[in-house]
Amino acid sequence: MRVPKVSWERVCAPKSEGGLGIRDSFSWNMAAIGKLVWWVYCSPDRLWVKWVHQVYIKGGLWPNYQPSGDISWGWKQVCRARDILAPGYSDGQWIMDPKGYTIGSGYDMLRQKFQPVSWHKLIWHQVCIPKHQVICWMIARRALMLKERLFALGIAPDDRCLLCGQGTESYDHIFQTCVYSRQVLDDLSRLCQVVIPHSDLLEWTEGYQCTQLKKKGLLCMVMAAYYHLWLQRNRARVDGLLMRPAVLSSQIMHEIRMHLATRITVPPDGMNDVFL
């Protein structure tokens, strides 16, 4: 069984906090059961709540009630949810949401919080190719298994870059300063008629001043470049083969042009306007 590259807690975080926005099933189920806890607190006229008081609580206080060993499994889960969600209550009132308890507010209390990130709107832009987005998300999360990390763990015999054979295979090297990567990016610069810097390309794209149409094209190009550079790195590791930089850059541009033609309205002058 492989070790996950990103922890489940971070995967389940919202995209604005650097996650994938996947709901953690345990926390969501517990938040859903919390609706029954809320009913016992604030809906005494419900028939089910009256039955619970008659059969289980029997005149006691709901916050202090402790289930015995011979009751149903389902009721024990309700009591468990009450204990887990207890920090969200004050004097029987749900304090996490002024409108009262909701499953969403219960889940938000249970999930682990992380610092917001600035790159999520770029990576998850609707115009980009999904498989490119996933790799760029892992790059932003520093979750790829580069040789710098593998060598430090004693897994790889060295930390040399697989694309150029020079320098340590780190994020800054392989996606910014590697000789092979720079040749690909320089070719893309020529094809797009823009100057691509030796820096974080997503950050550069965000601050680049141009039309919205061109920015969409550049964003797709940058994410495709990251994806294909990582693909070539893995190809070099497995097969010992590398595509020539000029061929790779042409392939990237062809892929992006074909994709954009189906996703955005192209001006009358043609697809070149996206990059000129």
PDB file of C-alpha atoms in Angstrom:
ATOM      1  CA  MET A   1       0.000   0.000   0.000  1.00  0.00           C
ATOM      2  CA  ARG A   2       1.464   3.347  -1.080  1.00  0.00           C
ATOM      3  CA  VAL A   3       1.863   6.293   1.246  1.00  0.00           C
ATOM      4  CA  PRO A   4      -0.446   9.129   0.084  1.00  0.00           C
ATOM      5  CA  LYS A   5       1.365  12.173  -1.289  1.00  0.00           C
ATOM      6  CA  VAL A   6      -1.123  14.554   0.365  1.00  0.00           C
ATOM      7  CA  SER A   7      -2.793  13.900   3.720  1.00  0.00           C
ATOM      8  CA  TRP A   8      -6.513  13.131   3.718  1.00  0.00           C
ATOM      9  CA  GLU A   9      -7.182  16.141   5.947  1.00  0.00           C
ATOM     10  CA  ARG A  10      -5.637  18.466   3.354  1.00  0.00           C
ATOM     11  CA  VAL A  11      -7.404  16.737   0.466  1.00  0.00           C
ATOM     12  CA  CYS A  12     -10.732  17.307   2.236  1.00  0.00           C
ATOM     13  CA  ALA A  13     -10.012  20.999   2.812  1.00  0.00           C
ATOM     14  CA  PRO A  14     -11.835  23.534   0.603  1.00  0.00           C
ATOM     15  CA  LYS A  15     -10.055  24.582  -2.578  1.00  0.00           C
ATOM     16  CA  SER A  16      -9.562  28.038  -1.069  1.00  0.00           C
ATOM     17  CA  GLU A  17      -7.442  26.369   1.646  1.00  0.00           C
ATOM     18  CA  GLY A  18      -5.381  24.326  -0.803  1.00  0.00           C
ATOM     19  CA  GLY A  19      -7.464  21.150  -0.793  1.00  0.00           C
ATOM     20  CA  LEU A  20      -9.660  19.417  -3.364  1.00  0.00           C
ATOM     21  CA  GLY A  21     -12.957  20.229  -1.684  1.00  0.00           C
ATOM     22  CA  ILE A  22     -13.774  16.550  -1.083  1.00  0.00           C
ATOM     23  CA  ARG A  23     -15.949  15.960   1.965  1.00  0.00           C
ATOM     24  CA  ASP A  24     -14.628  13.712   4.676  1.00  0.00           C
ATOM     25  CA  SER A  25     -17.307  11.028   4.992  1.00  0.00           C
ATOM     26  CA  PHE A  26     -16.829  10.471   8.742  1.00  0.00           C
ATOM     27  CA  SER A  27     -17.138  14.158   9.604  1.00  0.00           C
ATOM     28  CA  TRP A  28     -20.070  14.636   7.234  1.00  0.00           C
ATOM     29  CA  ASN A  29     -21.939  11.635   8.684  1.00  0.00           C
ATOM     30  CA  MET A  30     -21.274  12.890  12.201  1.00  0.00           C
ATOM     31  CA  ALA A  31     -22.558  16.339  11.217  1.00  0.00           C
ATOM     32  CA  ALA A  32     -25.683  14.724   9.727  1.00  0.00           C
ATOM     33  CA  ILE A  33     -26.329  12.795  12.955  1.00  0.00           C
ATOM     34  CA  GLY A  34     -25.863  16.126  14.710  1.00  0.00           C
ATOM     35  CA  LYS A  35     -29.229  17.180  13.287  1.00  0.00           C
ATOM     36  CA  LEU A  36     -30.861  14.678  15.650  1.00  0.00           C
ATOM     37  CA  VAL A  37     -28.831  16.143  18.525  1.00  0.00           C
ATOM     38  CA  TRP A  38     -30.180  19.565  17.612  1.00  0.00           C
ATOM     39  CA  TRP A  39     -33.765  18.273  17.593  1.00  0.00           C
ATOM     40  CA  VAL A  40     -33.379  16.903  21.113  1.00  0.00           C
ATOM     41  CA  TYR A  41     -32.079  20.304  22.225  1.00  0.00           C
ATOM     42  CA  CYS A  42     -34.525  22.583  20.441  1.00  0.00           C
ATOM     43  CA  SER A  43     -37.529  20.628  19.106  1.00  0.00           C
ATOM     44  CA  PRO A  44     -39.314  19.126  22.128  1.00  0.00           C
ATOM     45  CA  ASP A  45     -42.626  18.900  20.230  1.00  0.00           C
ATOM     46  CA  ARG A  46     -41.351  16.403  17.684  1.00  0.00           C
ATOM     47  CA  LEU A  47     -42.799  12.945  18.151  1.00  0.00           C
ATOM     48  CA  TRP A  48     -39.374  11.268  17.920  1.00  0.00           C
ATOM     49  CA  VAL A  49     -37.952  13.649  20.558  1.00  0.00           C
ATOM     50  CA  LYS A  50     -40.866  12.912  22.899  1.00  0.00           C
ATOM     51  CA  TRP A  51     -40.213   9.203  22.426  1.00  0.00           C
ATOM     52  CA  VAL A  52     -36.476   9.686  23.196  1.00  0.00           C
ATOM     53  CA  HIS A  53     -37.271  11.530  26.418  1.00  0.00           C
ATOM     54  CA  GLN A  54     -39.787   8.871  27.430  1.00  0.00           C
ATOM     55  CA  VAL A  55     -37.602   5.823  26.666  1.00  0.00           C
ATOM     56  CA  TYR A  56     -33.992   7.016  27.189  1.00  0.00           C
ATOM     57  CA  ILE A  57     -33.568  10.345  28.943  1.00  0.00           C
ATOM     58  CA  LYS A  58     -36.507   9.821  31.350  1.00  0.00           C
ATOM     59  CA  GLY A  59     -36.680  13.280  32.854  1.00  0.00           C
ATOM     60  CA  GLY A  60     -32.921  13.854  32.971  1.00  0.00           C
ATOM     61  CA  LEU A  61     -30.940  16.618  31.292  1.00  0.00           C
ATOM     62  CA  TRP A  62     -29.893  15.912  27.721  1.00  0.00           C
ATOM     63  CA  PRO A  63     -26.357  17.413  28.055  1.00  0.00           C
ATOM     64  CA  ASN A  64     -25.675  15.203  31.106  1.00  0.00           C
ATOM     65  CA  TYR A  65     -27.272  12.009  29.802  1.00  0.00           C
ATOM     66  CA  GLN A  66     -24.949   9.001  29.493  1.00  0.00           C
ATOM     67  CA  PRO A  67     -26.117   5.960  27.499  1.00  0.00           C
ATOM     68  CA  SER A  68     -26.046   2.552  29.162  1.00  0.00           C
ATOM     69  CA  GLY A  69     -24.606  -0.562  27.589  1.00  0.00           C
ATOM     70  CA  ASP A  70     -27.874  -2.254  26.591  1.00  0.00           C
ATOM     71  CA  ILE A  71     -29.347   0.388  24.260  1.00  0.00           C
ATOM     72  CA  SER A  72     -29.375   0.485  20.464  1.00  0.00           C
ATOM     73  CA  TRP A  73     -26.258   1.225  18.421  1.00  0.00           C
ATOM     74  CA  GLY A  74     -28.040   4.064  16.597  1.00  0.00           C
ATOM     75  CA  TRP A  75     -28.846   5.926  19.813  1.00  0.00           C
ATOM     76  CA  LYS A  76     -25.251   5.525  20.980  1.00  0.00           C
ATOM     77  CA  GLN A  77     -24.127   7.247  17.771  1.00  0.00           C
ATOM     78  CA  VAL A  78     -26.477  10.160  18.502  1.00  0.00           C
ATOM     79  CA  CYS A  79     -24.956  10.495  21.957  1.00  0.00           C
ATOM     80  CA  ARG A  80     -21.473  10.279  20.457  1.00  0.00           C
ATOM     81  CA  ALA A  81     -22.313  13.063  17.998  1.00  0.00           C
ATOM     82  CA  ARG A  82     -23.591  15.176  20.913  1.00  0.00           C
ATOM     83  CA  ASP A  83     -20.256  14.831  22.695  1.00  0.00           C
ATOM     84  CA  ILE A  84     -18.218  15.594  19.564  1.00  0.00           C
ATOM     85  CA  LEU A  85     -20.327  18.649  18.695  1.00  0.00           C
ATOM     86  CA  ALA A  86     -20.516  19.882  22.303  1.00  0.00           C
ATOM     87  CA  PRO A  87     -18.055  22.787  21.708  1.00  0.00           C
ATOM     88  CA  GLY A  88     -20.543  24.264  19.260  1.00  0.00           C
ATOM     89  CA  TYR A  89     -23.310  24.533  21.868  1.00  0.00           C
ATOM     90  CA  SER A  90     -23.876  27.009  24.665  1.00  0.00           C
ATOM     91  CA  ASP A  91     -26.863  26.570  26.967  1.00  0.00           C
ATOM     92  CA  GLY A  92     -28.500  24.299  24.415  1.00  0.00           C
ATOM     93  CA  GLN A  93     -28.100  26.810  21.564  1.00  0.00           C
ATOM     94  CA  TRP A  94     -25.948  26.265  18.495  1.00  0.00           C
ATOM     95  CA  ILE A  95     -23.456  29.136  18.469  1.00  0.00           C
ATOM     96  CA  MET A  96     -21.705  28.351  15.160  1.00  0.00           C
ATOM     97  CA  ASP A  97     -24.606  29.674  13.074  1.00  0.00           C
ATOM     98  CA  PRO A  98     -27.137  32.307  14.200  1.00  0.00           C
ATOM     99  CA  LYS A  99     -29.864  30.598  12.158  1.00  0.00           C
ATOM    100  CA  GLY A 100     -29.492  27.377  14.119  1.00  0.00           C
ATOM    101  CA  TYR A 101     -27.846  24.054  13.473  1.00  0.00           C
ATOM    102  CA  THR A 102     -27.218  22.949   9.895  1.00  0.00           C
ATOM    103  CA  ILE A 103     -25.245  19.981   8.631  1.00  0.00           C
ATOM    104  CA  GLY A 104     -22.944  22.375   6.803  1.00  0.00           C
ATOM    105  CA  SER A 105     -22.116  24.366   9.933  1.00  0.00           C
ATOM    106  CA  GLY A 106     -21.593  21.153  11.885  1.00  0.00           C
ATOM    107  CA  TYR A 107     -19.214  19.832   9.242  1.00  0.00           C
ATOM    108  CA  ASP A 108     -17.350  23.133   9.143  1.00  0.00           C
ATOM    109  CA  MET A 109     -16.784  22.870  12.887  1.00  0.00           C
ATOM    110  CA  LEU A 110     -15.537  19.280  12.681  1.00  0.00           C
ATOM    111  CA  ARG A 111     -13.161  19.586   9.711  1.00  0.00           C
ATOM    112  CA  GLN A 112      -9.538  20.657  10.122  1.00  0.00           C
ATOM    113  CA  LYS A 113      -8.847  24.278   9.119  1.00  0.00           C
ATOM    114  CA  PHE A 114      -5.883  25.455   7.043  1.00  0.00           C
ATOM    115  CA  GLN A 115      -4.539  28.811   5.950  1.00  0.00           C
ATOM    116  CA  PRO A 116      -6.116  30.200   2.747  1.00  0.00           C
ATOM    117  CA  VAL A 117      -3.988  30.008  -0.408  1.00  0.00           C
ATOM    118  CA  SER A 118      -3.786  32.543  -3.218  1.00  0.00           C
ATOM    119  CA  TRP A 119      -3.283  30.132  -6.122  1.00  0.00           C
ATOM    120  CA  HIS A 120      -6.498  28.130  -6.023  1.00  0.00           C
ATOM    121  CA  LYS A 121      -8.414  30.360  -8.458  1.00  0.00           C
ATOM    122  CA  LEU A 122      -5.658  29.957 -11.035  1.00  0.00           C
ATOM    123  CA  ILE A 123      -5.270  26.198 -10.750  1.00  0.00           C
ATOM    124  CA  TRP A 124      -8.988  25.456 -10.703  1.00  0.00           C
ATOM    125  CA  HIS A 125      -9.923  27.860 -13.495  1.00  0.00           C
ATOM    126  CA  GLN A 126     -12.672  26.267 -15.561  1.00  0.00           C
ATOM    127  CA  VAL A 127     -10.836  26.801 -18.863  1.00  0.00           C
ATOM    128  CA  CYS A 128      -7.878  24.542 -17.965  1.00  0.00           C
ATOM    129  CA  ILE A 129      -7.428  20.827 -18.668  1.00  0.00           C
ATOM    130  CA  PRO A 130      -8.286  18.707 -15.572  1.00  0.00           C
ATOM    131  CA  LYS A 131      -5.221  16.428 -15.651  1.00  0.00           C
ATOM    132  CA  HIS A 132      -3.006  19.511 -15.868  1.00  0.00           C
ATOM    133  CA  GLN A 133      -4.813  21.015 -12.887  1.00  0.00           C
ATOM    134  CA  VAL A 134      -4.133  17.981 -10.697  1.00  0.00           C
ATOM    135  CA  ILE A 135      -0.379  18.021 -11.403  1.00  0.00           C
ATOM    136  CA  CYS A 136      -0.210  21.798 -10.850  1.00  0.00           C
ATOM    137  CA  TRP A 137      -2.102  21.361  -7.579  1.00  0.00           C
ATOM    138  CA  MET A 138       0.477  18.808  -6.460  1.00  0.00           C
ATOM    139  CA  ILE A 139       3.277  21.166  -7.486  1.00  0.00           C
ATOM    140  CA  ALA A 140       1.685  23.982  -5.470  1.00  0.00           C
ATOM    141  CA  ARG A 141       1.323  21.580  -2.529  1.00  0.00           C
ATOM    142  CA  ARG A 142       4.950  20.439  -2.963  1.00  0.00           C
ATOM    143  CA  ALA A 143       3.640  16.872  -3.091  1.00  0.00           C
ATOM    144  CA  LEU A 144       5.518  15.441  -6.088  1.00  0.00           C
ATOM    145  CA  MET A 145       8.167  12.840  -5.321  1.00  0.00           C
ATOM    146  CA  LEU A 146      11.218  14.704  -6.658  1.00  0.00           C
ATOM    147  CA  LYS A 147      14.686  13.213  -6.282  1.00  0.00           C
ATOM    148  CA  GLU A 148      15.688  15.898  -3.801  1.00  0.00           C
ATOM    149  CA  ARG A 149      13.099  14.476  -1.410  1.00  0.00           C
ATOM    150  CA  LEU A 150      13.714  10.837  -2.325  1.00  0.00           C
ATOM    151  CA  PHE A 151      17.472  11.225  -1.839  1.00  0.00           C
ATOM    152  CA  ALA A 152      16.939  12.828   1.575  1.00  0.00           C
ATOM    153  CA  LEU A 153      14.804   9.819   2.545  1.00  0.00           C
ATOM    154  CA  GLY A 154      17.486   7.405   1.360  1.00  0.00           C
ATOM    155  CA  ILE A 155      15.333   6.045  -1.479  1.00  0.00           C
ATOM    156  CA  ALA A 156      17.112   7.498  -4.528  1.00  0.00           C
ATOM    157  CA  PRO A 157      20.859   6.938  -5.111  1.00  0.00           C
ATOM    158  CA  ASP A 158      21.389  10.617  -6.001  1.00  0.00           C
ATOM    159  CA  ASP A 159      19.480  13.885  -6.386  1.00  0.00           C
ATOM    160  CA  ARG A 160      20.551  14.773  -9.948  1.00  0.00           C
ATOM    161  CA  CYS A 161      17.900  16.233 -12.271  1.00  0.00           C
ATOM    162  CA  LEU A 162      16.576  13.608 -14.702  1.00  0.00           C
ATOM    163  CA  LEU A 163      15.893  16.199 -17.398  1.00  0.00           C
ATOM    164  CA  CYS A 164      19.322  17.820 -17.671  1.00  0.00           C
ATOM    165  CA  GLY A 165      21.586  15.806 -15.386  1.00  0.00           C
ATOM    166  CA  GLN A 166      22.751  19.045 -13.753  1.00  0.00           C
ATOM    167  CA  GLY A 167      21.785  20.435 -10.382  1.00  0.00           C
ATOM    168  CA  THR A 168      19.519  19.100  -7.678  1.00  0.00           C
ATOM    169  CA  GLU A 169      16.079  17.991  -8.811  1.00  0.00           C
ATOM    170  CA  SER A 170      14.036  20.475  -6.753  1.00  0.00           C
ATOM    171  CA  TYR A 171      10.841  22.359  -7.592  1.00  0.00           C
ATOM    172  CA  ASP A 172      12.668  25.588  -8.411  1.00  0.00           C
ATOM    173  CA  HIS A 173      15.166  23.743 -10.584  1.00  0.00           C
ATOM    174  CA  ILE A 174      12.951  21.411 -12.605  1.00  0.00           C
ATOM    175  CA  PHE A 175      10.209  23.974 -13.324  1.00  0.00           C
ATOM    176  CA  GLN A 176      12.273  27.154 -13.602  1.00  0.00           C
ATOM    177  CA  THR A 177      16.041  26.896 -14.150  1.00  0.00           C
ATOM    178  CA  CYS A 178      16.638  23.416 -15.611  1.00  0.00           C
ATOM    179  CA  VAL A 179      18.374  23.673 -19.011  1.00  0.00           C
ATOM    180  CA  TYR A 180      15.837  21.352 -20.651  1.00  0.00           C
ATOM    181  CA  SER A 181      12.885  23.154 -19.067  1.00  0.00           C
ATOM    182  CA  ARG A 182      14.230  26.569 -20.081  1.00  0.00           C
ATOM    183  CA  GLN A 183      14.575  25.425 -23.704  1.00  0.00           C
ATOM    184  CA  VAL A 184      10.930  24.330 -23.680  1.00  0.00           C
ATOM    185  CA  LEU A 185       9.783  27.552 -22.003  1.00  0.00           C
ATOM    186  CA  ASP A 186      11.882  29.697 -24.344  1.00  0.00           C
ATOM    187  CA  ASP A 187      10.268  27.990 -27.333  1.00  0.00           C
ATOM    188  CA  LEU A 188       6.858  28.644 -25.801  1.00  0.00           C
ATOM    189  CA  SER A 189       7.882  32.274 -25.272  1.00  0.00           C
ATOM    190  CA  ARG A 190       8.631  32.557 -28.964  1.00  0.00           C
ATOM    191  CA  LEU A 191       5.401  30.854 -30.008  1.00  0.00           C
ATOM    192  CA  CYS A 192       3.284  32.972 -27.633  1.00  0.00           C
ATOM    193  CA  GLN A 193       5.331  36.149 -28.156  1.00  0.00           C
ATOM    194  CA  VAL A 194       5.690  36.747 -24.423  1.00  0.00           C
ATOM    195  CA  VAL A 195       8.730  36.759 -22.151  1.00  0.00           C
ATOM    196  CA  ILE A 196       8.426  33.873 -19.691  1.00  0.00           C
ATOM    197  CA  PRO A 197      10.522  34.624 -16.574  1.00  0.00           C
ATOM    198  CA  HIS A 198      12.650  32.274 -14.457  1.00  0.00           C
ATOM    199  CA  SER A 199      10.128  32.327 -11.612  1.00  0.00           C
ATOM    200  CA  ASP A 200       6.817  30.864 -10.455  1.00  0.00           C
ATOM    201  CA  LEU A 201       4.809  30.839 -13.677  1.00  0.00           C
ATOM    202  CA  LEU A 202       1.394  30.707 -12.023  1.00  0.00           C
ATOM    203  CA  GLU A 203       2.219  33.809 -10.009  1.00  0.00           C
ATOM    204  CA  TRP A 204       3.576  35.476 -13.144  1.00  0.00           C
ATOM    205  CA  THR A 205       0.408  34.644 -15.086  1.00  0.00           C
ATOM    206  CA  GLU A 206      -1.788  36.107 -12.354  1.00  0.00           C
ATOM    207  CA  GLY A 207       0.025  39.459 -12.511  1.00  0.00           C
ATOM    208  CA  TYR A 208       0.514  39.588 -16.280  1.00  0.00           C
ATOM    209  CA  GLN A 209      -1.302  42.553 -17.845  1.00  0.00           C
ATOM    210  CA  CYS A 210      -3.220  41.491 -20.950  1.00  0.00           C
ATOM    211  CA  THR A 211      -6.714  40.792 -22.196  1.00  0.00           C
ATOM    212  CA  GLN A 212      -8.821  38.179 -20.414  1.00  0.00           C
ATOM    213  CA  LEU A 213      -8.796  36.055 -23.556  1.00  0.00           C
ATOM    214  CA  LYS A 214      -5.013  36.022 -23.731  1.00  0.00           C
ATOM    215  CA  LYS A 215      -4.696  35.403 -19.983  1.00  0.00           C
ATOM    216  CA  LYS A 216      -6.815  32.264 -20.349  1.00  0.00           C
ATOM    217  CA  GLY A 217      -4.527  31.068 -23.107  1.00  0.00           C
ATOM    218  CA  LEU A 218      -1.389  31.797 -21.097  1.00  0.00           C
ATOM    219  CA  LEU A 219      -2.792  30.065 -18.021  1.00  0.00           C
ATOM    220  CA  CYS A 220      -3.577  26.943 -20.037  1.00  0.00           C
ATOM    221  CA  MET A 221      -0.108  27.077 -21.605  1.00  0.00           C
ATOM    222  CA  VAL A 222       1.673  27.398 -18.245  1.00  0.00           C
ATOM    223  CA  MET A 223      -0.244  24.513 -16.695  1.00  0.00           C
ATOM    224  CA  ALA A 224       0.318  22.370 -19.787  1.00  0.00           C
ATOM    225  CA  ALA A 225       4.054  23.161 -19.635  1.00  0.00           C
ATOM    226  CA  TYR A 226       4.236  22.064 -15.986  1.00  0.00           C
ATOM    227  CA  TYR A 227       2.294  18.889 -16.765  1.00  0.00           C
ATOM    228  CA  HIS A 228       4.402  17.887 -19.766  1.00  0.00           C
ATOM    229  CA  LEU A 229       7.701  18.686 -18.056  1.00  0.00           C
ATOM    230  CA  TRP A 230       6.696  16.359 -15.233  1.00  0.00           C
ATOM    231  CA  LEU A 231       5.589  13.768 -17.801  1.00  0.00           C
ATOM    232  CA  GLN A 232       8.973  13.968 -19.543  1.00  0.00           C
ATOM    233  CA  ARG A 233      10.746  13.685 -16.206  1.00  0.00           C
ATOM    234  CA  ASN A 234       8.904  10.429 -15.494  1.00  0.00           C
ATOM    235  CA  ARG A 235       9.572   9.198 -19.031  1.00  0.00           C
ATOM    236  CA  ALA A 236      13.286   9.818 -18.479  1.00  0.00           C
ATOM    237  CA  ARG A 237      13.156   7.910 -15.184  1.00  0.00           C
ATOM    238  CA  VAL A 238      11.321   4.895 -16.622  1.00  0.00           C
ATOM    239  CA  ASP A 239      12.514   4.672 -20.236  1.00  0.00           C
ATOM    240  CA  GLY A 240      15.594   6.895 -20.269  1.00  0.00           C
ATOM    241  CA  LEU A 241      14.103   8.883 -23.161  1.00  0.00           C
ATOM    242  CA  LEU A 242      13.382  12.592 -23.626  1.00  0.00           C
ATOM    243  CA  MET A 243      11.468  14.418 -26.321  1.00  0.00           C
ATOM    244  CA  ARG A 244      13.374  17.239 -28.001  1.00  0.00           C
ATOM    245  CA  PRO A 245      12.408  20.613 -26.452  1.00  0.00           C
ATOM    246  CA  ALA A 246      11.231  22.078 -29.775  1.00  0.00           C
ATOM    247  CA  VAL A 247       8.994  19.073 -30.430  1.00  0.00           C
ATOM    248  CA  LEU A 248       7.593  19.169 -26.895  1.00  0.00           C
ATOM    249  CA  SER A 249       6.805  22.899 -27.054  1.00  0.00           C
ATOM    250  CA  SER A 250       5.042  22.430 -30.402  1.00  0.00           C
ATOM    251  CA  GLN A 251       3.031  19.554 -28.942  1.00  0.00           C
ATOM    252  CA  ILE A 252       2.033  21.697 -25.957  1.00  0.00           C
ATOM    253  CA  MET A 253       0.859  24.543 -28.199  1.00  0.00           C
ATOM    254  CA  HIS A 254      -1.114  22.177 -30.432  1.00  0.00           C
ATOM    255  CA  GLU A 255      -2.814  20.596 -27.425  1.00  0.00           C
ATOM    256  CA  ILE A 256      -3.725  23.993 -25.955  1.00  0.00           C
ATOM    257  CA  ARG A 257      -5.012  25.379 -29.249  1.00  0.00           C
ATOM    258  CA  MET A 258      -7.240  22.337 -29.770  1.00  0.00           C
ATOM    259  CA  HIS A 259      -8.529  22.572 -26.207  1.00  0.00           C
ATOM    260  CA  LEU A 260      -9.220  26.306 -26.268  1.00  0.00           C
ATOM    261  CA  ALA A 261     -11.049  26.009 -29.568  1.00  0.00           C
ATOM    262  CA  THR A 262     -13.699  23.954 -27.755  1.00  0.00           C
ATOM    263  CA  ARG A 263     -13.854  26.041 -24.562  1.00  0.00           C
ATOM    264  CA  ILE A 264     -13.785  29.722 -25.510  1.00  0.00           C
ATOM    265  CA  THR A 265     -15.147  31.913 -28.267  1.00  0.00           C
ATOM    266  CA  VAL A 266     -12.312  32.627 -30.677  1.00  0.00           C
ATOM    267  CA  PRO A 267     -12.228  36.098 -32.300  1.00  0.00           C
ATOM    268  CA  PRO A 268     -12.589  36.396 -36.089  1.00  0.00           C
ATOM    269  CA  ASP A 269      -8.834  36.791 -36.624  1.00  0.00           C
ATOM    270  CA  GLY A 270      -8.263  33.254 -35.388  1.00  0.00           C
ATOM    271  CA  MET A 271      -6.699  31.412 -32.467  1.00  0.00           C
ATOM    272  CA  ASN A 272      -3.444  33.332 -32.784  1.00  0.00           C
ATOM    273  CA  ASP A 273      -5.140  36.312 -31.120  1.00  0.00           C
ATOM    274  CA  VAL A 274      -5.131  34.373 -27.869  1.00  0.00           C
ATOM    275  CA  PHE A 275      -1.326  34.488 -27.787  1.00  0.00           C
ATOM    276  CA  LEU A 276      -0.465  37.664 -29.741  1.00  0.00           C
TER     277      LEU A 276
END
